[in-house]
Amino acid sequence: MITEIEDFFTKGCGRCKRFDTPDCSARIWSAGLDELRRICLAAGLEETVKWGHPCYMHAGRNIVIIGAFRGDFRLTFFKAALMKDPEGILERQGENTQNPDMICLTSAAEVIEKEPIIAAYLAEAMGYAEAGIVPPKVERDIPWPDELTEALDADPELAEAFHALTPGRQRSYLHNLNSAKASATRFNRIAKFRDKIMAGKGALER
């Protein structure tokens, strides 16, 4: 998994065998990713690398993260429950995702076309960060396995990544772990899920 920002835009995230090959999604979508990066930097966001992907911060808070996939590339908002989405362009990442949180794109031209909207959405999210506004906490209605608590306590990096997941993605792991009857099985599943969690994915995502 990469730790240098430039590596993502030239080689990929480092999380699969397609890393630094012509088949890498980050290289396939490089022109569009470069445009997204330009817009984020122009907005005044701080560029960092988290979970192998470009993550953009403001006022000490994660604002958006960029990702590249086989079929598209995406700009995903943290704290998406706050976003008003007047243009209706935010999409849900999966059935269990509570709030629409991502803009899916398929060309550099589309990024440029949507630049005013993207810039406005970034400004909105940055405003919430500056004001310290956070979404209201959603009451947990799914049992939280003791094994997950133990695993997160023992692995701060995993804990940060898990808590950065959307509520829907968190629930996907809770559902999966709760379906296991044996404690050992739950620990084994957490170990197998680690890479997905670090990549910001849900339990059912590839």
CSV table of C-alpha atoms in Angstrom, one decimal:
chain,number,residue,atom,x,y,z
A,1,MET,CA,0.0,0.0,0.0
A,2,ILE,CA,1.4,3.4,-1.0
A,3,THR,CA,2.5,6.1,1.4
A,4,GLU,CA,3.6,8.8,-1.1
A,5,ILE,CA,0.9,10.8,-2.8
A,6,GLU,CA,2.6,10.9,-6.2
A,7,ASP,CA,2.7,7.1,-6.3
A,8,PHE,CA,-1.1,6.9,-6.5
A,9,PHE,CA,-1.3,9.1,-9.6
A,10,THR,CA,1.5,7.3,-11.4
A,11,LYS,CA,1.3,3.7,-10.1
A,12,GLY,CA,-1.9,3.2,-8.2
A,13,CYS,CA,-2.8,2.4,-4.6
A,14,GLY,CA,-0.7,-0.7,-4.2
A,15,ARG,CA,-3.5,-2.9,-2.9
A,16,CYS,CA,-3.7,-5.4,-5.7
A,17,LYS,CA,-1.6,-7.2,-8.3
A,18,ARG,CA,-2.5,-4.5,-11.0
A,19,PHE,CA,-0.3,-2.0,-9.1
A,20,ASP,CA,2.0,-0.1,-11.4
A,21,THR,CA,0.8,-1.9,-14.6
A,22,PRO,CA,-1.2,-0.6,-17.5
A,23,ASP,CA,-4.2,-2.4,-16.2
A,24,CYS,CA,-4.2,-0.4,-12.9
A,25,SER,CA,-7.4,1.6,-12.5
A,26,ALA,CA,-5.5,4.7,-11.3
A,27,ARG,CA,-3.5,4.7,-14.6
A,28,ILE,CA,-6.6,4.0,-16.7
A,29,TRP,CA,-8.4,7.0,-15.2
A,30,SER,CA,-5.3,9.1,-14.8
A,31,ALA,CA,-6.6,12.1,-16.7
A,32,GLY,CA,-9.8,12.3,-14.7
A,33,LEU,CA,-8.0,11.7,-11.4
A,34,ASP,CA,-5.6,14.6,-12.2
A,35,GLU,CA,-8.6,16.9,-12.7
A,36,LEU,CA,-10.1,15.9,-9.4
A,37,ARG,CA,-6.8,16.4,-7.7
A,38,ARG,CA,-6.5,19.9,-9.2
A,39,ILE,CA,-10.0,20.9,-8.0
A,40,CYS,CA,-9.3,19.7,-4.5
A,41,LEU,CA,-6.1,21.5,-4.3
A,42,ALA,CA,-7.6,24.7,-5.8
A,43,ALA,CA,-10.2,24.5,-3.0
A,44,GLY,CA,-7.4,24.8,-0.4
A,45,LEU,CA,-7.6,21.3,0.9
A,46,GLU,CA,-4.6,19.6,2.5
A,47,GLU,CA,-3.5,16.6,0.5
A,48,THR,CA,-2.6,13.4,2.4
A,49,VAL,CA,-2.4,9.7,1.8
A,50,LYS,CA,-4.8,7.5,3.8
A,51,TRP,CA,-5.6,3.8,3.2
A,52,GLY,CA,-3.5,4.0,0.0
A,53,HIS,CA,-5.6,6.8,-1.5
A,54,PRO,CA,-5.5,10.5,-1.9
A,55,CYS,CA,-7.4,12.0,1.1
A,56,TYR,CA,-8.1,15.7,1.4
A,57,MET,CA,-8.5,17.4,4.7
A,58,HIS,CA,-9.5,20.8,6.1
A,59,ALA,CA,-9.7,22.1,9.7
A,60,GLY,CA,-8.3,18.8,11.0
A,61,ARG,CA,-11.1,16.7,9.4
A,62,ASN,CA,-11.2,14.3,6.4
A,63,ILE,CA,-13.3,16.0,3.7
A,64,VAL,CA,-13.1,13.7,0.6
A,65,ILE,CA,-11.1,10.7,-0.7
A,66,ILE,CA,-10.4,9.8,-4.3
A,67,GLY,CA,-10.7,6.3,-5.6
A,68,ALA,CA,-10.3,4.5,-8.9
A,69,PHE,CA,-12.2,1.4,-9.8
A,70,ARG,CA,-12.7,-0.8,-12.9
A,71,GLY,CA,-15.8,1.0,-14.1
A,72,ASP,CA,-15.3,4.5,-12.8
A,73,PHE,CA,-13.4,6.8,-10.5
A,74,ARG,CA,-14.9,8.5,-7.5
A,75,LEU,CA,-14.8,11.4,-5.1
A,76,THR,CA,-16.3,10.3,-1.8
A,77,PHE,CA,-17.4,12.6,1.0
A,78,PHE,CA,-16.9,12.0,4.6
A,79,LYS,CA,-19.7,13.2,6.9
A,80,ALA,CA,-22.0,12.7,4.0
A,81,ALA,CA,-25.1,13.0,6.1
A,82,LEU,CA,-24.5,16.7,6.3
A,83,MET,CA,-24.4,17.3,2.5
A,84,LYS,CA,-27.5,19.0,1.0
A,85,ASP,CA,-26.8,17.7,-2.6
A,86,PRO,CA,-28.9,20.3,-4.4
A,87,GLU,CA,-27.8,19.0,-7.8
A,88,GLY,CA,-28.7,15.4,-6.9
A,89,ILE,CA,-25.3,14.0,-8.1
A,90,LEU,CA,-24.3,12.1,-4.9
A,91,GLU,CA,-24.8,8.3,-5.1
A,92,ARG,CA,-24.9,5.6,-2.5
A,93,GLN,CA,-22.1,3.1,-2.4
A,94,GLY,CA,-24.3,0.1,-1.6
A,95,GLU,CA,-27.6,-1.1,-0.3
A,96,ASN,CA,-26.4,-0.6,3.3
A,97,THR,CA,-25.0,2.9,2.8
A,98,GLN,CA,-27.2,5.2,4.8
A,99,ASN,CA,-26.5,8.4,2.9
A,100,PRO,CA,-25.5,9.2,-0.7
A,101,ASP,CA,-21.8,10.1,-0.4
A,102,MET,CA,-19.9,9.8,-3.7
A,103,ILE,CA,-19.7,11.4,-7.1
A,104,CYS,CA,-19.0,8.7,-9.8
A,105,LEU,CA,-17.2,9.9,-12.9
A,106,THR,CA,-16.1,8.3,-16.2
A,107,SER,CA,-14.0,10.9,-18.0
A,108,ALA,CA,-11.8,14.0,-17.4
A,109,ALA,CA,-14.3,15.9,-19.5
A,110,GLU,CA,-17.1,15.0,-17.1
A,111,VAL,CA,-15.0,16.2,-14.2
A,112,ILE,CA,-14.4,19.6,-15.9
A,113,GLU,CA,-18.1,19.9,-16.7
A,114,LYS,CA,-19.0,19.3,-13.1
A,115,GLU,CA,-16.2,21.4,-11.6
A,116,PRO,CA,-18.5,24.2,-10.4
A,117,ILE,CA,-20.7,21.7,-8.6
A,118,ILE,CA,-17.8,19.8,-7.1
A,119,ALA,CA,-16.1,23.0,-6.0
A,120,ALA,CA,-19.4,24.1,-4.3
A,121,TYR,CA,-19.8,20.8,-2.6
A,122,LEU,CA,-16.2,20.9,-1.3
A,123,ALA,CA,-16.8,24.4,0.0
A,124,GLU,CA,-19.9,23.2,1.8
A,125,ALA,CA,-18.1,20.3,3.4
A,126,MET,CA,-15.2,22.6,4.4
A,127,GLY,CA,-17.6,25.0,6.0
A,128,TYR,CA,-19.0,22.2,8.2
A,129,ALA,CA,-15.4,21.3,9.2
A,130,GLU,CA,-14.5,24.9,10.1
A,131,ALA,CA,-17.7,25.2,12.2
A,132,GLY,CA,-17.1,21.8,13.9
A,133,ILE,CA,-20.5,20.5,12.7
A,134,VAL,CA,-21.0,16.8,12.7
A,135,PRO,CA,-23.9,14.6,11.7
A,136,PRO,CA,-26.2,13.4,14.5
A,137,LYS,CA,-25.1,10.1,15.9
A,138,VAL,CA,-27.2,7.2,14.6
A,139,GLU,CA,-28.2,4.8,17.4
A,140,ARG,CA,-26.7,1.4,16.9
A,141,ASP,CA,-29.4,-1.2,16.4
A,142,ILE,CA,-27.0,-4.0,15.5
A,143,PRO,CA,-25.0,-5.8,18.2
A,144,TRP,CA,-21.4,-4.9,18.3
A,145,PRO,CA,-19.3,-8.1,18.5
A,146,ASP,CA,-16.7,-8.1,21.4
A,147,GLU,CA,-14.2,-9.5,18.9
A,148,LEU,CA,-14.4,-6.4,16.8
A,149,THR,CA,-13.9,-4.1,19.8
A,150,GLU,CA,-10.9,-6.2,20.8
A,151,ALA,CA,-9.4,-6.1,17.3
A,152,LEU,CA,-9.9,-2.4,16.9
A,153,ASP,CA,-8.4,-1.7,20.4
A,154,ALA,CA,-5.3,-3.7,19.4
A,155,ASP,CA,-4.9,-2.1,16.0
A,156,PRO,CA,-5.2,1.7,16.0
A,157,GLU,CA,-4.7,2.0,12.2
A,158,LEU,CA,-7.6,-0.5,11.6
A,159,ALA,CA,-9.7,1.4,14.2
A,160,GLU,CA,-9.2,4.7,12.3
A,161,ALA,CA,-10.1,3.1,9.0
A,162,PHE,CA,-13.2,1.4,10.4
A,163,HIS,CA,-14.5,4.5,12.0
A,164,ALA,CA,-13.9,6.4,8.8
A,165,LEU,CA,-16.2,4.0,6.9
A,166,THR,CA,-19.8,5.1,6.1
A,167,PRO,CA,-22.4,3.8,8.5
A,168,GLY,CA,-23.7,1.5,5.8
A,169,ARG,CA,-20.2,-0.1,5.4
A,170,GLN,CA,-19.8,-0.5,9.1
A,171,ARG,CA,-23.1,-2.2,9.3
A,172,SER,CA,-22.1,-4.6,6.5
A,173,TYR,CA,-19.3,-5.8,8.7
A,174,LEU,CA,-21.5,-6.0,11.8
A,175,HIS,CA,-24.0,-8.1,9.9
A,176,ASN,CA,-21.3,-10.4,8.7
A,177,LEU,CA,-19.6,-10.9,12.0
A,178,ASN,CA,-22.8,-11.4,13.9
A,179,SER,CA,-23.7,-14.2,11.5
A,180,ALA,CA,-20.8,-16.3,12.8
A,181,LYS,CA,-21.6,-18.4,15.8
A,182,ALA,CA,-18.0,-19.1,17.0
A,183,SER,CA,-15.7,-16.4,18.4
A,184,ALA,CA,-12.8,-17.8,16.5
A,185,THR,CA,-14.7,-17.5,13.3
A,186,ARG,CA,-15.4,-13.8,14.0
A,187,PHE,CA,-11.7,-13.2,14.7
A,188,ASN,CA,-10.7,-15.0,11.4
A,189,ARG,CA,-13.2,-12.9,9.5
A,190,ILE,CA,-11.9,-9.6,10.9
A,191,ALA,CA,-8.4,-10.6,9.9
A,192,LYS,CA,-9.6,-11.4,6.3
A,193,PHE,CA,-11.5,-8.1,6.2
A,194,ARG,CA,-8.6,-6.0,7.2
A,195,ASP,CA,-7.5,-5.1,3.7
A,196,LYS,CA,-11.0,-4.2,2.7
A,197,ILE,CA,-11.5,-2.0,5.7
A,198,MET,CA,-8.2,-0.3,5.1
A,199,ALA,CA,-9.3,0.4,1.5
A,200,GLY,CA,-12.5,2.0,2.7
A,201,LYS,CA,-14.7,-0.8,1.3
A,202,GLY,CA,-17.7,-2.6,2.7
A,203,ALA,CA,-17.9,-6.3,3.5
A,204,LEU,CA,-19.6,-7.1,0.2
A,205,GLU,CA,-17.5,-4.9,-2.1
A,206,ARG,CA,-14.8,-6.3,-4.3
